[in-house]
JSON list of C-alpha atoms in Angstrom, two decimals:
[
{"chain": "N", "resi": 17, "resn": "UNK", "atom": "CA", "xyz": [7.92, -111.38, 171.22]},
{"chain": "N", "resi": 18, "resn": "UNK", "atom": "CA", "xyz": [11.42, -110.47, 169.87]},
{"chain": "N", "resi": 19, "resn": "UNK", "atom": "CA", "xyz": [13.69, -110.53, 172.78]},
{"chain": "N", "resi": 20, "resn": "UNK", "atom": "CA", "xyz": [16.19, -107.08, 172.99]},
{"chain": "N", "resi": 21, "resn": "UNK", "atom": "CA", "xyz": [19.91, -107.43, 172.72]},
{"chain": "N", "resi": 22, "resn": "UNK", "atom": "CA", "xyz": [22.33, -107.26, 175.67]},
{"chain": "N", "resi": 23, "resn": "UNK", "atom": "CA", "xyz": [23.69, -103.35, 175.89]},
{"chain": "N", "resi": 24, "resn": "UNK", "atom": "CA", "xyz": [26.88, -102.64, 177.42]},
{"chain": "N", "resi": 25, "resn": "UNK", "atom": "CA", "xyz": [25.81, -100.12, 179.54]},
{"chain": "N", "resi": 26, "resn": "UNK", "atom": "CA", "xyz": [23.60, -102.84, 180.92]},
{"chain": "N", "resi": 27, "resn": "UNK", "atom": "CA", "xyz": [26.67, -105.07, 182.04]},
{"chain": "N", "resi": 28, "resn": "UNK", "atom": "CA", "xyz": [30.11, -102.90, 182.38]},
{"chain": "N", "resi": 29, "resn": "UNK", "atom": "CA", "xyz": [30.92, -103.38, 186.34]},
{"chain": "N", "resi": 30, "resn": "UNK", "atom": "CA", "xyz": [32.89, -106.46, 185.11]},
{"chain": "N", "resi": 31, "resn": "UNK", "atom": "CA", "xyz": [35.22, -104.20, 183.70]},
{"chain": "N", "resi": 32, "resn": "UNK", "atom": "CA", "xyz": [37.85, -101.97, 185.39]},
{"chain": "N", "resi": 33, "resn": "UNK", "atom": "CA", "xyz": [40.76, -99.55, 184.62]},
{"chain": "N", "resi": 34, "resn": "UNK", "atom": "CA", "xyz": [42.77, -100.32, 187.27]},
{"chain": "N", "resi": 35, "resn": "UNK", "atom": "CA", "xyz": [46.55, -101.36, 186.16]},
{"chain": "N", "resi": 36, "resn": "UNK", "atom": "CA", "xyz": [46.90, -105.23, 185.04]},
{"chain": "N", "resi": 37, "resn": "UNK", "atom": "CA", "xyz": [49.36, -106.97, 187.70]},
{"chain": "N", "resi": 38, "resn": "UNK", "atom": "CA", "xyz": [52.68, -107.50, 186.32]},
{"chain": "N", "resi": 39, "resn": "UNK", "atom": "CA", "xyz": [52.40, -111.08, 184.83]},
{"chain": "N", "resi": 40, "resn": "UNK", "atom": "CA", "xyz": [49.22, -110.07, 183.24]},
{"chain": "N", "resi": 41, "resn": "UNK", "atom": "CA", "xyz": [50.49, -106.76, 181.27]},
{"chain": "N", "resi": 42, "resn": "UNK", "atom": "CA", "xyz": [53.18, -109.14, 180.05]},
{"chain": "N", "resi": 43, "resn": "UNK", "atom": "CA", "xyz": [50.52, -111.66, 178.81]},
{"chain": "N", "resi": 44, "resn": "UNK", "atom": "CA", "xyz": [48.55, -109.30, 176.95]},
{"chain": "N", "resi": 45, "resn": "UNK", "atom": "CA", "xyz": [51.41, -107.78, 175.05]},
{"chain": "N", "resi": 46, "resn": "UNK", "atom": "CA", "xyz": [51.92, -111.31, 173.65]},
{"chain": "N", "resi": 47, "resn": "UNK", "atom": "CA", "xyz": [48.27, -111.53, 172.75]},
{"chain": "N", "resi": 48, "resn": "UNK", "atom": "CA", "xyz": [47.89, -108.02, 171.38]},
{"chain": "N", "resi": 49, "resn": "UNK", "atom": "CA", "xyz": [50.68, -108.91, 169.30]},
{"chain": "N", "resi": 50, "resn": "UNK", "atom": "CA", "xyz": [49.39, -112.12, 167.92]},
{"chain": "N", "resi": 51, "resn": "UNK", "atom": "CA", "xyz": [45.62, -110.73, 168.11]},
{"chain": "N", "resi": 52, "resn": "UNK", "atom": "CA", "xyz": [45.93, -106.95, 167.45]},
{"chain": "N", "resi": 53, "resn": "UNK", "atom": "CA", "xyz": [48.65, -106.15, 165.14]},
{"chain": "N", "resi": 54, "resn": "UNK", "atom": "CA", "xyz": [48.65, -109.35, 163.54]},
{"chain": "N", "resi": 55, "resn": "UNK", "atom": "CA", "xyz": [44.70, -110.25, 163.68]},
{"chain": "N", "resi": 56, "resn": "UNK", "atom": "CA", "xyz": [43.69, -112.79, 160.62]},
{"chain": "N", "resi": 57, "resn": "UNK", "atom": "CA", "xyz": [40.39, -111.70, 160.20]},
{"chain": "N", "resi": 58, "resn": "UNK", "atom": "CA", "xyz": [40.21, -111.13, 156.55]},
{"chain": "N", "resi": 59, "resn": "UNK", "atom": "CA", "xyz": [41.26, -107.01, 156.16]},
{"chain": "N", "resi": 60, "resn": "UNK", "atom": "CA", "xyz": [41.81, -106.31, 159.43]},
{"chain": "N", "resi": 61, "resn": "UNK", "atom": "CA", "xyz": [45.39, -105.51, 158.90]},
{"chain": "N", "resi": 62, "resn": "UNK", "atom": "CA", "xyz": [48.04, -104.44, 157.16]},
{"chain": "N", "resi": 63, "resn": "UNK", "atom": "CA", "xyz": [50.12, -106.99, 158.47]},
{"chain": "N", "resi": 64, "resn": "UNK", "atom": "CA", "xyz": [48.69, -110.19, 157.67]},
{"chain": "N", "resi": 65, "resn": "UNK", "atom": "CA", "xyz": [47.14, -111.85, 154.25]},
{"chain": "N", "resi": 66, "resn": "UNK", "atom": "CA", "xyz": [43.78, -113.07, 156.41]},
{"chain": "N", "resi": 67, "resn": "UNK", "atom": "CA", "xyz": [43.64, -116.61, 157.85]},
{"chain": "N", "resi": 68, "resn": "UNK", "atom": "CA", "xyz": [42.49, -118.21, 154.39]},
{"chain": "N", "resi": 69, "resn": "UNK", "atom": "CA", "xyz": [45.81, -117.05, 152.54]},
{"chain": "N", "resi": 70, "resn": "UNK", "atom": "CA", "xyz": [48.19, -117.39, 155.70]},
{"chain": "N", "resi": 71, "resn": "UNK", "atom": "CA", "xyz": [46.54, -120.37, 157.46]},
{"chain": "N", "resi": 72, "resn": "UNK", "atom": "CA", "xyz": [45.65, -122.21, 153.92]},
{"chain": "N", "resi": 73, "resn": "UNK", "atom": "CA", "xyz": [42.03, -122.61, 155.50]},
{"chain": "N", "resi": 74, "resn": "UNK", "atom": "CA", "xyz": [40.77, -122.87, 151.84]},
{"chain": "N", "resi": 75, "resn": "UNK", "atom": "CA", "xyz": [38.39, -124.91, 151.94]},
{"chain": "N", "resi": 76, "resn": "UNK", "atom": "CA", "xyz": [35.02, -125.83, 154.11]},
{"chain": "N", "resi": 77, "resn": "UNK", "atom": "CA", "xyz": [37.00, -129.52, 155.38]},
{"chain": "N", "resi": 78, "resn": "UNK", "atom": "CA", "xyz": [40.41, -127.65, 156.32]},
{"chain": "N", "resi": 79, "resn": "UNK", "atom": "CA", "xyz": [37.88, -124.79, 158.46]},
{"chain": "N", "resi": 80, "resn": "UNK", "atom": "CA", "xyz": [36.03, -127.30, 160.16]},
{"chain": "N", "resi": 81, "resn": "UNK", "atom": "CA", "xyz": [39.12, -128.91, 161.42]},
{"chain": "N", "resi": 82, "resn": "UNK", "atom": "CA", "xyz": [40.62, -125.18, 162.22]},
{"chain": "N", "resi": 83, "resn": "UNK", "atom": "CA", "xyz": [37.39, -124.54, 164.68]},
{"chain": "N", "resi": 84, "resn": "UNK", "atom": "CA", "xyz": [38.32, -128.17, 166.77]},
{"chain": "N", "resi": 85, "resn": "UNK", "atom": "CA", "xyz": [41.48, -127.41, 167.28]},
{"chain": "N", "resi": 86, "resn": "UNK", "atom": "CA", "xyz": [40.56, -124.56, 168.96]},
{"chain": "N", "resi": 87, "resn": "UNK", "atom": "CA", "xyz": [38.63, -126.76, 170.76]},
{"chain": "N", "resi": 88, "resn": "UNK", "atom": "CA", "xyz": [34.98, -124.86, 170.27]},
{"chain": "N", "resi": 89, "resn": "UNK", "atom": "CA", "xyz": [32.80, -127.29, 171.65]},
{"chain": "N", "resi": 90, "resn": "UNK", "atom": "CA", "xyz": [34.92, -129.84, 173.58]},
{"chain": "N", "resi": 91, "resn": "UNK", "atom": "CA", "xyz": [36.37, -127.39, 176.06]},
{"chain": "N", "resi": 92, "resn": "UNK", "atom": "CA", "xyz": [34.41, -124.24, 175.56]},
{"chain": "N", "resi": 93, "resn": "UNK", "atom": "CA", "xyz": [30.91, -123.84, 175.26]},
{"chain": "N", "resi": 94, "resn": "UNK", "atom": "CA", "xyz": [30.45, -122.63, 171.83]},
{"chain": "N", "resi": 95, "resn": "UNK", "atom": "CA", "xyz": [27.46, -120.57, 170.18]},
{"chain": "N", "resi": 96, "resn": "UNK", "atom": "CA", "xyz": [27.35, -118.85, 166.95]},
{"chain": "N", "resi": 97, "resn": "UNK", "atom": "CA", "xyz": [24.25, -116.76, 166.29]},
{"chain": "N", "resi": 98, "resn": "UNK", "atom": "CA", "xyz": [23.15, -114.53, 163.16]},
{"chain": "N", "resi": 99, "resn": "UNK", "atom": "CA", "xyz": [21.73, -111.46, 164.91]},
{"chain": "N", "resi": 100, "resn": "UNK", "atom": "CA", "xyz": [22.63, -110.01, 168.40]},
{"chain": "N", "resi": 101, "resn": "UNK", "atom": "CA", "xyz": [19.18, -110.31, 170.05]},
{"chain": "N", "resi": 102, "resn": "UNK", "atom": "CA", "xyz": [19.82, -114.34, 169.46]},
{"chain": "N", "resi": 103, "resn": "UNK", "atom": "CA", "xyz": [22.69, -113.75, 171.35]},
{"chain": "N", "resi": 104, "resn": "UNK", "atom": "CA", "xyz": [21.68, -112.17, 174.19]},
{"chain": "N", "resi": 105, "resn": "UNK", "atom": "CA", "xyz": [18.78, -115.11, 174.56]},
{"chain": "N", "resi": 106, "resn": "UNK", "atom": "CA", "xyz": [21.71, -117.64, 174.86]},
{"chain": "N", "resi": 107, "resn": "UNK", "atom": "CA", "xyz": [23.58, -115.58, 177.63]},
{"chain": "N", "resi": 108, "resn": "UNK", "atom": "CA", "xyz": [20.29, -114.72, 179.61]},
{"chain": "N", "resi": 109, "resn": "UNK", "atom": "CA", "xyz": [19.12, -118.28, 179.70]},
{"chain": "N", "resi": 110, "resn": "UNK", "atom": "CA", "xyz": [22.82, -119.49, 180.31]},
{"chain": "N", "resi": 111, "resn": "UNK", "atom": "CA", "xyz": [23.74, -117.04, 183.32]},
{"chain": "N", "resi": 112, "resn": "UNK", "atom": "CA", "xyz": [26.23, -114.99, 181.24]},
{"chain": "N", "resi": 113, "resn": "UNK", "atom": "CA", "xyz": [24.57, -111.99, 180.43]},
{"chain": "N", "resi": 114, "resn": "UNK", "atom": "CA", "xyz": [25.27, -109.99, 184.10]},
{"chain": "N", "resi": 115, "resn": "UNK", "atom": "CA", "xyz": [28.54, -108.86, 185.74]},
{"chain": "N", "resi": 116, "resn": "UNK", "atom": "CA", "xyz": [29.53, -112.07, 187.65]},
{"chain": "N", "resi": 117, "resn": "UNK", "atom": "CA", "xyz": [29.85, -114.17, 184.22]},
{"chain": "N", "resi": 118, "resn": "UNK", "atom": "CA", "xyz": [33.60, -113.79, 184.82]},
{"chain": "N", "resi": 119, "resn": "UNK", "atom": "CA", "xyz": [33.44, -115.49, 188.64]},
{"chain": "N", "resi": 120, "resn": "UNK", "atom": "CA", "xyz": [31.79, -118.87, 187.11]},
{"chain": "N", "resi": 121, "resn": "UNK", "atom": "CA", "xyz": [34.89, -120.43, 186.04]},
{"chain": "N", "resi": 122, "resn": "UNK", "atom": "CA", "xyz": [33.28, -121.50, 183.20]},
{"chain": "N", "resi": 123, "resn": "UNK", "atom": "CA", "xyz": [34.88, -121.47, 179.65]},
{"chain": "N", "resi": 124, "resn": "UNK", "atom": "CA", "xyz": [32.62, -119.56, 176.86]},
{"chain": "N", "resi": 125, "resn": "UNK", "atom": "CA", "xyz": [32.38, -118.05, 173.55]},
{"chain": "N", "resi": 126, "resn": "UNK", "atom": "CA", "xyz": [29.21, -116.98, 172.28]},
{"chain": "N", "resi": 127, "resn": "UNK", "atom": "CA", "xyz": [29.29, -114.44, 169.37]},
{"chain": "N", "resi": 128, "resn": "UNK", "atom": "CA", "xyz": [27.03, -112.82, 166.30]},
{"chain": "N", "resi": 129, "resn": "UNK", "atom": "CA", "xyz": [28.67, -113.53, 163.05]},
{"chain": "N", "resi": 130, "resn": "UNK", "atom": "CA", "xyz": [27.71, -111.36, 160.22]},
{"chain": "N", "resi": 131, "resn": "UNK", "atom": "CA", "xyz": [30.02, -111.25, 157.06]},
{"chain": "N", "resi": 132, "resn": "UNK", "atom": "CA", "xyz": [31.65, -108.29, 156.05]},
{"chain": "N", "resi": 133, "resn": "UNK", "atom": "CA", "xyz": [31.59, -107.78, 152.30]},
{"chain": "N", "resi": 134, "resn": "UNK", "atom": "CA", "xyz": [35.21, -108.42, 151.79]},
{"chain": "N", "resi": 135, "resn": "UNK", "atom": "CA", "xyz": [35.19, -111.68, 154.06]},
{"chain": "N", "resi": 136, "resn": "UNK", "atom": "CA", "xyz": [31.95, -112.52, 151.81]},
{"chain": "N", "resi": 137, "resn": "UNK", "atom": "CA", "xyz": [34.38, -111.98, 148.64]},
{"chain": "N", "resi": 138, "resn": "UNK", "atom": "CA", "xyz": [37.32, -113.94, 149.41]},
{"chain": "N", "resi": 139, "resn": "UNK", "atom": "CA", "xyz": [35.51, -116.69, 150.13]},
{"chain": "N", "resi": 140, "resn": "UNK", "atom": "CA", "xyz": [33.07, -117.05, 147.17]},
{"chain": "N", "resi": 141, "resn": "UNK", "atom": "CA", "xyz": [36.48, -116.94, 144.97]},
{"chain": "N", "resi": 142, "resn": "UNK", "atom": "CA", "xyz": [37.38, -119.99, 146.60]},
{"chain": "N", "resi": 143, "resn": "UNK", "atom": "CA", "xyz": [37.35, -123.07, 144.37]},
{"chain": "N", "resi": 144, "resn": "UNK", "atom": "CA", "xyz": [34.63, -125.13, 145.91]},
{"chain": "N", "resi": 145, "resn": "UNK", "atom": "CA", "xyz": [32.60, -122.14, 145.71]},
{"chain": "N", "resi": 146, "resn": "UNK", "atom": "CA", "xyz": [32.53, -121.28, 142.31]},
{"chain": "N", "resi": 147, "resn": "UNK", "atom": "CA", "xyz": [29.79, -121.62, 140.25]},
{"chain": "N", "resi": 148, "resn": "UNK", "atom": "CA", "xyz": [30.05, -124.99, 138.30]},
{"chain": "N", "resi": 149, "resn": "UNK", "atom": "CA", "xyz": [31.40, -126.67, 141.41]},
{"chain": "N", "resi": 150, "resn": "UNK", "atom": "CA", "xyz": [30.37, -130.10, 141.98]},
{"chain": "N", "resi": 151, "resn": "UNK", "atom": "CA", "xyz": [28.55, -130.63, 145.67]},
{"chain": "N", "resi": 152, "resn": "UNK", "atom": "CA", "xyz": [30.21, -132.04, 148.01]},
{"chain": "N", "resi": 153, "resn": "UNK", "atom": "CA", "xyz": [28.82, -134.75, 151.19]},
{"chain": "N", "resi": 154, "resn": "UNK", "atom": "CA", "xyz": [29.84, -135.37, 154.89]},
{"chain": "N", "resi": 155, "resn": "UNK", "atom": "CA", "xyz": [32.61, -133.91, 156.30]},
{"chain": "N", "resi": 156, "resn": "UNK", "atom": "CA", "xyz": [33.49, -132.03, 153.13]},
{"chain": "N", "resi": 157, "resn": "UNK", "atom": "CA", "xyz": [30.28, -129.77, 152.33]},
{"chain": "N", "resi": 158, "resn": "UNK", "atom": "CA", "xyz": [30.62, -126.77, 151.35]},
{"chain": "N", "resi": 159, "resn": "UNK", "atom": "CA", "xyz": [29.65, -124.23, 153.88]},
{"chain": "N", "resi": 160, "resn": "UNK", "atom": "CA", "xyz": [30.36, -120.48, 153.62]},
{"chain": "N", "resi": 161, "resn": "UNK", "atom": "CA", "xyz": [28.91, -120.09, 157.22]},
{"chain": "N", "resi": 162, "resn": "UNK", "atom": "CA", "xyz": [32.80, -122.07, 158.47]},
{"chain": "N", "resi": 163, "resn": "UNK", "atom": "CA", "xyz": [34.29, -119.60, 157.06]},
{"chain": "N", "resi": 164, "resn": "UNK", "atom": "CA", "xyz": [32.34, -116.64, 158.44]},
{"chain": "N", "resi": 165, "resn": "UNK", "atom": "CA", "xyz": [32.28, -117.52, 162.17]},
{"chain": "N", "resi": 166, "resn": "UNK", "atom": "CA", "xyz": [36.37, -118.25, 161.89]},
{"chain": "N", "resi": 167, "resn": "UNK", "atom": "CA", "xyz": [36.67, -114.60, 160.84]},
{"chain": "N", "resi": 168, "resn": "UNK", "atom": "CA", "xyz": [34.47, -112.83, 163.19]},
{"chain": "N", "resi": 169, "resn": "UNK", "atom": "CA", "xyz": [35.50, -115.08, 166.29]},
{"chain": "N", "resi": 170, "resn": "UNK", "atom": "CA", "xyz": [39.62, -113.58, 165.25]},
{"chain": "N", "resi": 171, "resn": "UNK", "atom": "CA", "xyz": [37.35, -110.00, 164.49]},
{"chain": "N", "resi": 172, "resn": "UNK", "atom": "CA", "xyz": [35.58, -110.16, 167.69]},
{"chain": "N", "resi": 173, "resn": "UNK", "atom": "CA", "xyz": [38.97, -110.79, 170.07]},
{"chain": "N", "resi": 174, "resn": "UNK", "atom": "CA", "xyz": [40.74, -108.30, 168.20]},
{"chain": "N", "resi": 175, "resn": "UNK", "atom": "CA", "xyz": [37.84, -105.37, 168.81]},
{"chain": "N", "resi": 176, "resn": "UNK", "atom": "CA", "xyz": [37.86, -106.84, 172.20]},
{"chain": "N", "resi": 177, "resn": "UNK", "atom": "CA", "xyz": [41.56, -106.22, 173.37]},
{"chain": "N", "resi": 178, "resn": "UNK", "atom": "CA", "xyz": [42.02, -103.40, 170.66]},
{"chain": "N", "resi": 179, "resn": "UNK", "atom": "CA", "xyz": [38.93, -101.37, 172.46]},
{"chain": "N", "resi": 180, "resn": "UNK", "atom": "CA", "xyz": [39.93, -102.06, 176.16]},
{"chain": "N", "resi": 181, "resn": "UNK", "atom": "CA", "xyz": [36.95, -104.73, 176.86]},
{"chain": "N", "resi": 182, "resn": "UNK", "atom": "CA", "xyz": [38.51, -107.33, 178.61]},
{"chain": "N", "resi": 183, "resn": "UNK", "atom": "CA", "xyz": [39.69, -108.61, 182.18]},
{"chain": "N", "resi": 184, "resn": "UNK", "atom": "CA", "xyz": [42.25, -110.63, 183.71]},
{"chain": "N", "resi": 185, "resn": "UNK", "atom": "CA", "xyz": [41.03, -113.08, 186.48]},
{"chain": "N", "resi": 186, "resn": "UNK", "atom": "CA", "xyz": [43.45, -115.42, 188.93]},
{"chain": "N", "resi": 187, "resn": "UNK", "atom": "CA", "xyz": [41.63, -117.42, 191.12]},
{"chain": "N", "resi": 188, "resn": "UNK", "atom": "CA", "xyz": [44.14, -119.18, 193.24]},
{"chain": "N", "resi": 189, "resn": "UNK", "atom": "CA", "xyz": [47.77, -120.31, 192.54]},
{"chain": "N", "resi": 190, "resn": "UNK", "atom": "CA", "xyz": [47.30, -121.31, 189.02]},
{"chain": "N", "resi": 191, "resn": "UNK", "atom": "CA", "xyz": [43.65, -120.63, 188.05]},
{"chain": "N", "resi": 192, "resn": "UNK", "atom": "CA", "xyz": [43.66, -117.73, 185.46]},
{"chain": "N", "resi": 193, "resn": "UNK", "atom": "CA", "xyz": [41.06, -116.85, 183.24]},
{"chain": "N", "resi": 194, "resn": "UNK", "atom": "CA", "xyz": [40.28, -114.06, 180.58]},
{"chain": "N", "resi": 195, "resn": "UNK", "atom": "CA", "xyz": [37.14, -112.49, 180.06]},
{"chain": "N", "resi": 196, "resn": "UNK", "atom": "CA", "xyz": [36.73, -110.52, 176.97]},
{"chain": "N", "resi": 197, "resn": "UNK", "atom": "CA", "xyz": [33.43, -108.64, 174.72]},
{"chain": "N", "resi": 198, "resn": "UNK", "atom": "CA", "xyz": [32.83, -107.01, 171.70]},
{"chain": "N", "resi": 199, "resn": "UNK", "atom": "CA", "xyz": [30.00, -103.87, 170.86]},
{"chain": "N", "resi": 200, "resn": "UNK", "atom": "CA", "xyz": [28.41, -102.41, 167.68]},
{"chain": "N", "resi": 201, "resn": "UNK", "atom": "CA", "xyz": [28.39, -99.05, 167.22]},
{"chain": "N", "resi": 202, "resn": "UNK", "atom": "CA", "xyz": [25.27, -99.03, 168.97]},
{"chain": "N", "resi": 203, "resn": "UNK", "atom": "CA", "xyz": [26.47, -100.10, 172.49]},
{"chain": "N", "resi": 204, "resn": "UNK", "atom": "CA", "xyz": [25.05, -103.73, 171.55]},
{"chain": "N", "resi": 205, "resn": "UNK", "atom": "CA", "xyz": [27.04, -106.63, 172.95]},
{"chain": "N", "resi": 206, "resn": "UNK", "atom": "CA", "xyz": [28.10, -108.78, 169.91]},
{"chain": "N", "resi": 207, "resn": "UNK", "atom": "CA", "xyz": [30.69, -111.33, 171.26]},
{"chain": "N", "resi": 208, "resn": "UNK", "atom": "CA", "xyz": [31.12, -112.53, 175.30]},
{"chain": "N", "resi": 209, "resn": "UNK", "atom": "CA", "xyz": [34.13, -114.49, 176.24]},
{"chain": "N", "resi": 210, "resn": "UNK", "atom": "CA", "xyz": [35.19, -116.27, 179.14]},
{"chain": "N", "resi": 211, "resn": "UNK", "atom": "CA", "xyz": [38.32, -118.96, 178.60]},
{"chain": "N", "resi": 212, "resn": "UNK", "atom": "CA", "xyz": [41.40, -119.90, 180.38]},
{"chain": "N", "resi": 213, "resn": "UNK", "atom": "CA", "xyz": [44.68, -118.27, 179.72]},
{"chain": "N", "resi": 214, "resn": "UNK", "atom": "CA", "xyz": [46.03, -122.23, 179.07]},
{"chain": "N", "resi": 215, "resn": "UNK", "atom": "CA", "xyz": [43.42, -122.06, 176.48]},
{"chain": "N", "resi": 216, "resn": "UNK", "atom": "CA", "xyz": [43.94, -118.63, 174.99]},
{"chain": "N", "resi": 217, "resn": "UNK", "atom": "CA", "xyz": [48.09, -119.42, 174.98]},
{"chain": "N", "resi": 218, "resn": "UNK", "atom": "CA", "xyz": [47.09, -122.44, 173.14]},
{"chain": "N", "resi": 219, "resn": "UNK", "atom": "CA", "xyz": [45.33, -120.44, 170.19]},
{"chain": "N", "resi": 220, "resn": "UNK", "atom": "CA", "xyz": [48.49, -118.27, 170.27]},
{"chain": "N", "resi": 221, "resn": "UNK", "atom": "CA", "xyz": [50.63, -121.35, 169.46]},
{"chain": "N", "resi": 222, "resn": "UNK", "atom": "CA", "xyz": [48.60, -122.71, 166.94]},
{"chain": "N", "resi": 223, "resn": "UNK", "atom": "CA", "xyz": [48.13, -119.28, 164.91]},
{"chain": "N", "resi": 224, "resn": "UNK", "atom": "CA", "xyz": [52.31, -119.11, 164.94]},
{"chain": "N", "resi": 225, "resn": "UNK", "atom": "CA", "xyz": [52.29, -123.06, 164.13]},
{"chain": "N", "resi": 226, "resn": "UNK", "atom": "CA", "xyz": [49.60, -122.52, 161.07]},
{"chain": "N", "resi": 227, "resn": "UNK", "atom": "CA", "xyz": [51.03, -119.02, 159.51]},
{"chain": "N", "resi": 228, "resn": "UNK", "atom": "CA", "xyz": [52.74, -119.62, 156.76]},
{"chain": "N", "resi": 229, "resn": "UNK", "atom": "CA", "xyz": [54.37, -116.29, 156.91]},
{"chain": "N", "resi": 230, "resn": "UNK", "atom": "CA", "xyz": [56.64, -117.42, 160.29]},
{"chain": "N", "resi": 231, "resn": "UNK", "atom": "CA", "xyz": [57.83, -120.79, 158.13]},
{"chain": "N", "resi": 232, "resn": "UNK", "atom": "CA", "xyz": [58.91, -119.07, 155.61]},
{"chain": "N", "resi": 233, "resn": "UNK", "atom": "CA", "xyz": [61.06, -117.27, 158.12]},
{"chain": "N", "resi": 234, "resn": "UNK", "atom": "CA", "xyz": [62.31, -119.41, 160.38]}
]
């Protein structure tokens, strides 16, 4: 039995129009800046050259070593899936699939990664991709898949902010998370997110530390 994806209408009471408080309108501007305007998923915008140009993730090696230091998988739960009904399997059977995901205090990123043609592109003209290319072992193979889920995780958090799906959680003094999700054009729930805002400030920083484009500038 193929198991249906998670629809938004399904789980949307998380969300809410009310005003951001004061320290969280501030915070967002900084991440719709770094996120938004200047997203490095490959095409996304005018503004930047894509994370494989401006980052110089150019090979499978360099990728792999972007994803850890975004700590996927040491301090987030991490899952990566190739179709959306995959996806909503992993947050059904991990408690993140209803309304109170963003209560658990729990840091998350589950997501569907599906290449679009031009992230498919600029990556095949990489060098260890070309045809010819001698196979590499280890830490080094080649895998186009890196690549991919870099580029829709930056996708999905872009959609996410850009289309108004996301929430801003303090628990506490000094406990603040950010919830955030991404939908098809067929109301299908493609990306969940759930991290701190240490976390997400963290990414922020190491985007700035990685672009090119600000060294050249300083």
């Amino acid at each position: 039995m193929v198991s249906k994806p998670l629809l938004f209408e399904e789980s949307k009471e998380w969300l809410s129009q009310d005003p951001l408080p004061e320290e969280g309108k501030e915070k967002l501007q900084c991440y719709a800046q770094r996120f938004v305007m200047e997203c490095e998923a490959i095409g996304s915008t005018k503004q930047t050259n894509g994370f494989i140009k401006d980052f110089n993730i150019n090979v499978t090696q360099r990728a792999n070593s972007f994803l850890e230091q975004l700590c996927l998988d040491s301090e987030i739960l991490y899952r990566a899936v190739t179709t959306p009904s995959e996806l909503a399997v992993l947050l059904r059977q991990d408690g993140f699939d209803g309304n109170d995901f963003i209560d658990k205090r729990l840091p998350f990123a589950y997501f569907h990664f599906s290449p679009k043609p031009i992230v498919a592109e600029h990556v095949s003209s990489l060098k260890e991709f070309r045809k010819g290319e001698a196979k590499k072992t280890g830490k080094a193979k080649q895998n186009r898949r890196t690549f991919y889920r870099i580029d829709c995780l930056l996708r999905h958090l872009r959609n996410a902010i850009a289309h108004g799906q996301y929430a801003y959680r303090r628990f506490g003094d000094e406990d603040v998370f950010w919830a955030f999700q991404d939908c098809n054009g067929n109301g299908v729930v493609t990306f969940r997110m759930l991290v701190t805002e240490e976390l997400l400030d963290g990414w922020m920083k190491l985007l700035y530390a990685r672009d090119k484009r600000y060294r050249i500038h300083k």
